[in-house]
Short mmCIF file of C-alpha atoms and ligand atoms in Angstrom, two decimals:
data_model
loop_
_atom_site.label_atom_id
_atom_site.label_comp_id
_atom_site.label_asym_id
_atom_site.label_seq_id
_atom_site.Cartn_x
_atom_site.Cartn_y
_atom_site.Cartn_z
CA UNK A 1 -24.33 -1.31 4.94
CA UNK A 2 -21.29 0.68 6.19
CA UNK A 3 -20.83 1.20 9.58
CA UNK A 4 -19.64 4.67 8.94
CA UNK A 5 -20.86 7.60 7.66
CA UNK A 6 -18.76 8.26 4.45
CA UNK A 7 -21.11 10.78 2.11
CA UNK A 8 -20.93 14.39 2.73
CA UNK A 9 -23.83 15.69 3.70
CA UNK A 10 -23.93 19.53 1.95
CA UNK A 11 -22.71 18.39 -1.24
CA UNK A 12 -24.36 14.34 -1.35
CA UNK A 13 -20.40 13.51 -2.94
CA UNK A 14 -18.14 10.73 -0.99
CA UNK A 15 -15.73 12.34 2.13
CA UNK A 16 -12.32 11.19 1.63
CA UNK A 17 -11.65 8.14 3.92
CA UNK A 18 -9.55 9.78 7.36
CA UNK A 19 -6.35 7.89 7.89
CA UNK A 20 -5.65 8.47 11.47
CA UNK A 21 -9.11 6.37 12.32
CA UNK A 22 -7.39 2.92 11.07
CA UNK A 23 -5.89 1.77 14.89
CA UNK A 24 -3.98 -1.91 15.97
CA UNK A 25 -7.30 -4.15 14.87
CA UNK A 26 -9.09 -3.00 12.39
CA UNK A 27 -9.41 -4.29 8.66
CA UNK A 28 -8.26 -2.57 6.17
CA UNK A 29 -8.46 -3.31 2.46
CA UNK A 30 -5.39 -1.98 -0.40
CA UNK A 31 -3.95 -3.03 -3.74
CA UNK A 32 -0.19 -5.13 -4.10
CA UNK A 33 1.51 -3.71 -8.00
CA UNK A 34 3.41 -7.12 -9.37
CA UNK A 35 5.54 -7.18 -11.77
CA UNK A 36 4.94 -10.37 -13.99
CA UNK A 37 7.36 -10.70 -18.23
CA UNK A 38 5.13 -8.67 -19.56
CA UNK A 39 2.72 -5.69 -17.53
CA UNK A 40 1.69 -5.23 -13.60
CA UNK A 41 -1.00 -6.91 -12.35
CA UNK A 42 -2.89 -5.54 -9.51
CA UNK A 43 -4.27 -7.53 -6.72
CA UNK A 44 -6.20 -6.28 -4.01
CA UNK A 45 -6.69 -7.86 -0.36
CA UNK A 46 -8.26 -7.31 2.98
CA UNK A 47 -6.02 -8.44 6.25
CA UNK A 48 -6.31 -6.75 9.49
CA UNK A 49 -3.11 -4.83 11.28
CA UNK A 50 -1.22 -6.32 13.92
CA UNK A 51 1.85 -2.90 14.19
CA UNK A 52 1.38 0.25 13.26
CA UNK A 53 4.66 2.64 12.76
CA UNK A 54 4.57 6.15 12.29
CA UNK A 55 3.30 6.07 8.83
CA UNK A 56 4.37 2.84 8.02
CA UNK A 57 2.11 0.21 9.50
CA UNK A 58 1.20 -4.17 9.29
CA UNK A 59 -1.35 -5.55 8.13
CA UNK A 60 -1.36 -9.42 7.97
CA UNK A 61 -2.67 -11.20 4.94
CA UNK A 62 -3.15 -15.03 5.36
CA UNK A 63 -0.26 -15.80 8.05
CA UNK A 64 2.13 -13.27 5.23
CA UNK A 65 2.60 -9.66 6.51
CA UNK A 66 2.47 -6.65 4.39
CA UNK A 67 4.61 -3.68 5.69
CA UNK A 68 2.11 -0.80 3.74
CA UNK A 69 1.80 3.38 4.30
CA UNK A 70 -0.92 4.16 6.26
CA UNK A 71 -2.11 5.64 2.07
CA UNK A 72 -2.13 3.61 0.70
CA UNK A 73 -4.93 0.91 2.91
CA UNK A 74 -8.21 1.30 3.77
CA UNK A 75 -11.09 0.67 6.20
CA UNK A 76 -13.04 -2.19 5.05
CA UNK A 77 -15.98 -0.71 5.48
CA UNK A 78 -15.00 3.01 3.29
CA UNK A 79 -16.11 3.17 -0.44
CA UNK A 80 -12.96 2.11 -3.32
CA UNK A 81 -11.86 4.65 -5.41
CA UNK A 82 -14.24 3.35 -8.07
CA UNK A 83 -16.71 5.01 -5.74
CA UNK A 84 -15.79 8.12 -5.74
CA UNK A 85 -15.15 7.21 -9.34
CA UNK A 86 -18.53 6.95 -10.00
CA UNK A 87 -19.82 9.77 -7.51
CA UNK A 88 -16.97 12.36 -7.25
CA UNK A 89 -14.82 13.58 -4.26
CA UNK A 90 -15.77 15.78 -1.70
CA UNK A 91 -13.91 18.71 -1.04
CA UNK A 92 -16.28 20.49 1.37
CA UNK A 93 -13.13 20.05 3.39
CA UNK A 94 -9.99 20.32 0.71
CA UNK A 95 -7.51 22.83 2.45
CA UNK A 96 -7.76 20.34 5.84
CA UNK A 97 -5.78 17.15 3.62
CA UNK A 98 -3.44 19.75 0.40
CA UNK A 99 -1.78 16.17 -0.69
CA UNK A 100 -4.92 13.85 -0.70
CA UNK A 101 -6.13 12.87 -4.76
ZN1 ZN B 201 -18.91 17.55 0.62
#
């Protein structure tokens, strides 16, 4: 199924996504929030990265551009946040990502 193995060999939990691997041309998914009259709604989108500048990447979804922080997008083949919540997050390399989650 997934082209990349996100499951840790030593603890059997899921490894956090390495966003430094995201590059132009990749399919990524992200969540947008929009405000309705009385609540915030979440919408999941998938698009293609067409530009990366520092921490900001430009993702095109149906000819519309979204500018997202690279931390807010995930590769399309990565486990979704629900998977992390269900199976747990690998902390074997925790010291390398002090700000994650
Ligand atoms: Zn682990």
